[in-house]
mmCIF file of C-alpha atoms and ligand atoms in Angstrom:
data_model
loop_
_atom_site.group_PDB
_atom_site.id
_atom_site.type_symbol
_atom_site.label_atom_id
_atom_site.label_comp_id
_atom_site.label_asym_id
_atom_site.label_seq_id
_atom_site.Cartn_x
_atom_site.Cartn_y
_atom_site.Cartn_z
ATOM 1 C CA MET N 1 -8.119 16.594 1.358
ATOM 2 C CA ASN N 2 -6.415 19.305 3.355
ATOM 3 C CA GLU N 3 -2.803 19.618 4.290
ATOM 4 C CA THR N 4 -1.981 17.868 7.537
ATOM 5 C CA ASN N 5 -2.244 19.980 10.692
ATOM 6 C CA ASP N 6 -1.765 19.211 14.382
ATOM 7 C CA ARG N 7 -5.149 17.570 14.814
ATOM 8 C CA ASN N 8 -5.280 15.607 11.605
ATOM 9 C CA GLY N 9 -3.438 12.364 11.171
ATOM 10 C CA LYS N 10 -0.986 11.905 8.343
ATOM 11 C CA ILE N 11 -0.977 9.681 5.319
ATOM 12 C CA VAL N 12 1.797 7.100 5.253
ATOM 13 C CA ILE N 13 2.322 5.357 1.920
ATOM 14 C CA VAL N 14 4.011 1.967 2.023
ATOM 15 C CA SER N 15 5.040 0.603 -1.362
ATOM 16 C CA GLY N 16 7.267 -2.206 -2.517
ATOM 17 C CA PRO N 17 7.267 -5.208 -4.810
ATOM 18 C CA SER N 18 4.700 -7.986 -4.431
ATOM 19 C CA GLY N 19 5.805 -10.492 -1.857
ATOM 20 C CA VAL N 20 8.182 -8.121 -0.064
ATOM 21 C CA GLY N 21 6.110 -8.313 3.123
ATOM 22 C CA LYS N 22 4.324 -4.941 3.122
ATOM 23 C CA SER N 23 1.123 -6.277 4.682
ATOM 24 C CA THR N 24 2.923 -8.168 7.442
ATOM 25 C CA ILE N 25 4.986 -5.102 8.302
ATOM 26 C CA CYS N 26 1.971 -2.764 8.262
ATOM 27 C CA LYS N 27 -0.140 -5.065 10.455
ATOM 28 C CA GLU N 28 2.657 -5.234 12.999
ATOM 29 C CA VAL N 29 3.123 -1.450 12.910
ATOM 30 C CA ALA N 30 -0.626 -0.959 13.503
ATOM 31 C CA LYS N 31 -0.466 -3.339 16.489
ATOM 32 C CA GLN N 32 2.381 -1.412 18.056
ATOM 33 C CA LEU N 33 1.189 2.134 17.258
ATOM 34 C CA LYS N 34 -2.357 2.599 18.453
ATOM 35 C CA ASN N 35 -3.433 5.536 16.334
ATOM 36 C CA VAL N 36 -2.931 3.853 12.984
ATOM 37 C CA TYR N 37 -5.554 2.777 10.471
ATOM 38 C CA ILE N 38 -4.622 0.578 7.485
ATOM 39 C CA SER N 39 -6.744 1.517 4.491
ATOM 40 C CA VAL N 40 -8.609 -1.345 2.793
ATOM 41 C CA SER N 41 -8.480 -0.909 -0.985
ATOM 42 C CA VAL N 42 -11.039 -1.979 -3.547
ATOM 43 C CA THR N 43 -9.844 -4.250 -6.347
ATOM 44 C CA THR N 44 -11.104 -6.108 -9.396
ATOM 45 C CA ARG N 45 -8.497 -8.833 -8.775
ATOM 46 C CA PRO N 46 -10.067 -12.241 -8.090
ATOM 47 C CA ARG N 47 -10.086 -13.143 -4.400
ATOM 48 C CA SER N 48 -7.713 -15.951 -3.428
ATOM 49 C CA GLN N 49 -8.975 -18.699 -1.130
ATOM 50 C CA ALA N 50 -7.162 -17.336 1.884
ATOM 51 C CA GLU N 51 -8.575 -13.833 1.495
ATOM 52 C CA VAL N 52 -11.735 -12.482 3.138
ATOM 53 C CA ASP N 53 -13.795 -9.714 1.528
ATOM 54 C CA GLY N 54 -13.332 -6.507 3.497
ATOM 55 C CA GLN N 55 -10.155 -7.623 5.190
ATOM 56 C CA GLU N 56 -7.282 -7.567 2.693
ATOM 57 C CA TYR N 57 -9.434 -5.868 0.042
ATOM 58 C CA TRP N 58 -12.996 -5.197 -0.973
ATOM 59 C CA PHE N 59 -13.379 -7.363 -4.067
ATOM 60 C CA ILE N 60 -15.618 -5.606 -6.598
ATOM 61 C CA SER N 61 -16.553 -5.879 -10.288
ATOM 62 C CA GLU N 62 -15.066 -3.696 -13.040
ATOM 63 C CA ASP N 63 -18.457 -1.975 -13.406
ATOM 64 C CA GLU N 64 -18.549 -1.049 -9.775
ATOM 65 C CA PHE N 65 -14.940 0.123 -9.917
ATOM 66 C CA GLN N 66 -15.777 2.351 -12.879
ATOM 67 C CA GLN N 67 -18.761 3.800 -11.011
ATOM 68 C CA ARG N 68 -16.507 4.686 -8.111
ATOM 69 C CA ILE N 69 -14.090 6.421 -10.475
ATOM 70 C CA ASN N 70 -16.975 8.377 -12.015
ATOM 71 C CA LYS N 71 -18.297 9.429 -8.605
ATOM 72 C CA GLY N 72 -14.822 10.589 -7.560
ATOM 73 C CA SER N 73 -14.957 8.303 -4.538
ATOM 74 C CA LEU N 74 -11.419 6.973 -4.996
ATOM 75 C CA LEU N 75 -8.519 8.957 -3.595
ATOM 76 C CA GLU N 76 -6.274 7.295 -6.170
ATOM 77 C CA TYR N 77 -6.404 4.249 -8.386
ATOM 78 C CA ALA N 78 -4.196 2.337 -10.796
ATOM 79 C CA GLU N 79 -4.015 -0.747 -12.924
ATOM 80 C CA VAL N 80 -1.486 -3.189 -11.504
ATOM 81 C CA PHE N 81 -0.712 -6.495 -13.255
ATOM 82 C CA GLY N 82 -3.943 -6.256 -15.280
ATOM 83 C CA ASN N 83 -6.289 -5.545 -12.364
ATOM 84 C CA LEU N 84 -7.623 -2.300 -10.940
ATOM 85 C CA TYR N 85 -6.861 -1.212 -7.385
ATOM 86 C CA GLY N 86 -8.071 1.921 -5.614
ATOM 87 C CA THR N 87 -8.233 3.654 -2.239
ATOM 88 C CA PRO N 88 -11.705 4.607 -0.910
ATOM 89 C CA ARG N 89 -11.540 8.341 -0.227
ATOM 90 C CA ASP N 90 -14.228 8.762 2.467
ATOM 91 C CA LYS N 91 -12.803 6.325 4.958
ATOM 92 C CA VAL N 92 -9.286 7.754 4.639
ATOM 93 C CA GLU N 93 -10.523 11.311 5.193
ATOM 94 C CA GLU N 94 -12.687 10.262 8.140
ATOM 95 C CA GLU N 95 -9.766 8.535 9.878
ATOM 96 C CA LEU N 96 -7.440 11.496 9.235
ATOM 97 C CA ARG N 97 -10.029 13.837 10.789
ATOM 98 C CA ARG N 98 -10.164 11.563 13.834
ATOM 99 C CA GLY N 99 -6.436 12.163 14.189
ATOM 100 C CA ARG N 100 -5.335 8.707 13.142
ATOM 101 C CA ASN N 101 -2.404 8.085 10.824
ATOM 102 C CA VAL N 102 -3.569 6.238 7.728
ATOM 103 C CA ILE N 103 -1.354 3.685 5.999
ATOM 104 C CA LEU N 104 -1.910 3.157 2.282
ATOM 105 C CA GLU N 105 -0.299 0.023 0.868
ATOM 106 C CA ILE N 106 -0.298 1.113 -2.754
ATOM 107 C CA ASP N 107 1.909 1.009 -5.826
ATOM 108 C CA VAL N 108 4.140 3.767 -7.203
ATOM 109 C CA GLN N 109 1.509 5.084 -9.674
ATOM 110 C CA GLY N 110 -0.986 5.547 -6.842
ATOM 111 C CA ALA N 111 1.641 7.076 -4.575
ATOM 112 C CA LYS N 112 2.393 9.760 -7.169
ATOM 113 C CA GLN N 113 -1.322 10.659 -7.374
ATOM 114 C CA VAL N 114 -1.624 11.028 -3.600
ATOM 115 C CA ARG N 115 1.548 13.098 -3.354
ATOM 116 C CA ARG N 116 0.213 15.473 -5.972
ATOM 117 C CA ILE N 117 -2.699 16.426 -3.685
ATOM 118 C CA ASN N 118 -0.955 16.117 -0.318
ATOM 119 C CA LYS N 119 2.659 17.181 -0.103
ATOM 120 C CA ASP N 120 2.929 16.105 3.548
ATOM 121 C CA VAL N 121 2.520 12.447 2.759
ATOM 122 C CA VAL N 122 5.190 10.173 4.264
ATOM 123 C CA MET N 123 6.514 7.843 1.568
ATOM 124 C CA ILE N 124 8.220 4.584 2.507
ATOM 125 C CA PHE N 125 9.491 1.962 0.072
ATOM 126 C CA ILE N 126 10.174 -1.568 1.277
ATOM 127 C CA PHE N 127 12.990 -3.458 -0.437
ATOM 128 C CA PRO N 128 13.604 -7.196 -0.429
ATOM 129 C CA PRO N 129 17.080 -8.240 0.754
ATOM 130 C CA SER N 130 17.674 -9.525 -2.795
ATOM 131 C CA GLN N 131 15.827 -10.383 -6.004
ATOM 132 C CA ARG N 132 16.401 -14.066 -5.293
ATOM 133 C CA GLU N 133 14.878 -13.781 -1.826
ATOM 134 C CA LEU N 134 11.833 -12.069 -3.321
ATOM 135 C CA ALA N 135 11.355 -14.921 -5.813
ATOM 136 C CA GLU N 136 11.620 -17.434 -2.965
ATOM 137 C CA ARG N 137 9.036 -15.602 -0.866
ATOM 138 C CA MET N 138 6.605 -15.462 -3.762
ATOM 139 C CA LYS N 139 7.025 -19.180 -4.357
ATOM 140 C CA LEU N 140 6.343 -19.860 -0.677
ATOM 141 C CA ARG N 141 3.264 -17.651 -0.741
ATOM 142 C CA GLY N 142 2.011 -19.798 -3.640
ATOM 143 C CA ARG N 143 -0.812 -17.443 -4.552
ATOM 144 C CA ASP N 144 0.015 -16.840 -8.223
ATOM 145 C CA ASP N 145 0.319 -19.061 -11.261
ATOM 146 C CA ALA N 146 3.764 -19.162 -12.914
ATOM 147 C CA GLU N 147 2.953 -16.451 -15.457
ATOM 148 C CA THR N 148 1.546 -14.009 -12.919
ATOM 149 C CA ALA N 149 4.448 -14.676 -10.581
ATOM 150 C CA GLU N 150 6.872 -13.838 -13.386
ATOM 151 C CA ASP N 151 4.954 -10.634 -14.229
ATOM 152 C CA ARG N 152 5.115 -9.618 -10.602
ATOM 153 C CA LEU N 153 8.861 -10.265 -10.425
ATOM 154 C CA ASN N 154 9.462 -8.267 -13.609
ATOM 155 C CA GLY N 155 7.272 -5.472 -12.274
ATOM 156 C CA ALA N 156 9.376 -5.393 -9.139
ATOM 157 C CA SER N 157 12.421 -4.147 -11.059
ATOM 158 C CA GLY N 158 10.456 -1.189 -12.470
ATOM 159 C CA GLU N 159 9.047 -0.282 -9.077
ATOM 160 C CA ILE N 160 12.446 -0.455 -7.437
ATOM 161 C CA ALA N 161 13.891 1.894 -10.085
ATOM 162 C CA ALA N 162 11.048 4.382 -9.463
ATOM 163 C CA ALA N 163 11.557 4.168 -5.726
ATOM 164 C CA TRP N 164 14.878 6.012 -5.846
ATOM 165 C CA GLN N 165 13.177 8.937 -7.530
ATOM 166 C CA TYR N 166 10.007 9.302 -5.484
ATOM 167 C CA TYR N 167 10.477 7.837 -2.008
ATOM 168 C CA LYS N 168 12.229 9.609 0.805
ATOM 169 C CA HIS N 169 12.356 6.618 3.130
ATOM 170 C CA MET N 170 13.746 3.186 2.278
ATOM 171 C CA VAL N 171 13.503 0.102 4.463
ATOM 172 C CA ILE N 172 15.023 -3.312 3.701
ATOM 173 C CA ASN N 173 12.885 -6.198 4.910
ATOM 174 C CA ASP N 174 15.654 -8.570 5.845
ATOM 175 C CA ASP N 175 14.622 -9.001 9.462
ATOM 176 C CA LEU N 176 10.894 -8.396 10.113
ATOM 177 C CA GLN N 177 11.231 -6.844 13.592
ATOM 178 C CA GLN N 178 13.972 -4.538 12.390
ATOM 179 C CA ALA N 179 11.878 -3.427 9.401
ATOM 180 C CA VAL N 180 8.856 -2.813 11.675
ATOM 181 C CA SER N 181 10.956 -0.710 14.084
ATOM 182 C CA GLU N 182 12.310 1.355 11.210
ATOM 183 C CA VAL N 183 8.825 2.055 9.833
ATOM 184 C CA ILE N 184 7.593 3.034 13.312
ATOM 185 C CA GLU N 185 10.523 5.405 13.734
ATOM 186 C CA ILE N 186 9.846 7.015 10.354
ATOM 187 C CA ILE N 187 6.172 7.549 11.229
ATOM 188 C CA ARG N 188 7.026 9.045 14.632
ATOM 189 C CA GLU N 189 9.635 11.408 13.228
ATOM 190 C CA ASN N 190 7.646 12.737 10.296
HETATM 191 P P1 5GP F 1 -1.711 -7.813 -4.625
HETATM 192 O O1 5GP F 1 -2.561 -8.278 -5.770
HETATM 193 O O2 5GP F 1 -0.420 -8.552 -4.513
HETATM 194 O O3 5GP F 1 -2.476 -7.792 -3.341
HETATM 195 O O4 5GP F 1 -1.333 -6.299 -4.914
HETATM 196 C C1 5GP F 1 -0.627 -5.965 -6.069
HETATM 197 C C2 5GP F 1 -0.099 -4.565 -5.967
HETATM 198 O O5 5GP F 1 -1.173 -3.643 -5.964
HETATM 199 C C3 5GP F 1 0.667 -4.308 -4.685
HETATM 200 O O6 5GP F 1 1.995 -4.033 -4.993
HETATM 201 C C4 5GP F 1 0.010 -3.120 -4.054
HETATM 202 O O7 5GP F 1 0.948 -2.164 -3.649
HETATM 203 C C5 5GP F 1 -0.858 -2.557 -5.139
HETATM 204 N N1 5GP F 1 -2.086 -2.011 -4.565
HETATM 205 C C6 5GP F 1 -2.894 -2.571 -3.643
HETATM 206 N N2 5GP F 1 -3.921 -1.773 -3.347
HETATM 207 C C7 5GP F 1 -3.746 -0.651 -4.086
HETATM 208 C C8 5GP F 1 -4.481 0.572 -4.224
HETATM 209 O O8 5GP F 1 -5.514 0.816 -3.605
HETATM 210 N N3 5GP F 1 -3.986 1.474 -5.125
HETATM 211 C C9 5GP F 1 -2.851 1.263 -5.842
HETATM 212 N N4 5GP F 1 -2.457 2.234 -6.668
HETATM 213 N N5 5GP F 1 -2.144 0.126 -5.733
HETATM 214 C C10 5GP F 1 -2.576 -0.814 -4.875
#
């Protein structure tokens, strides 16, 4: 992947703890900014009932994931809460060449890998208004069993600590519209 120039779009990484509202924010940003593509990751995580293959993720087997690693077809990948997640390289590069900005909703480990190869990446971390609010949102979402939900909440503390070190832009998702406007402003200005 080349450094961003005037014709190419830029990579925008959006990270934050599970349940913080990254996907909702990104979808809204993509609606309001026309030249934005949200990357669809591959994952070995089981699909929940509400999810559709190819929309939130491409759900693939561990074997297939490993093949993609071997072929070098993932821009980055990481194990998160016991499952593998990765960004398909070709699609991201194609969209960047078309001049679209590409949003990657990925964790801190993946963000570090992308930044290593592209210094121009825009890095945004989304914070919950509070730890308690995050726990409430995860309960409402109701996707995880109690153990997974606890893992995700514990993981959130580690991610938030890393955020201060690696992310230039911080947005608190207290009010959705406000958070969306802030992300849009960051993308426009960078
Ligand atoms: P979830 O299972 O809740 O959809 O996602 C769990 C975590 O995996 C999220 O915090 C998200 O940021 C991260 N994630 C999703 N897709 C990718 C990816 O392609 N690469 C990396 N490194 N992390 C991802």
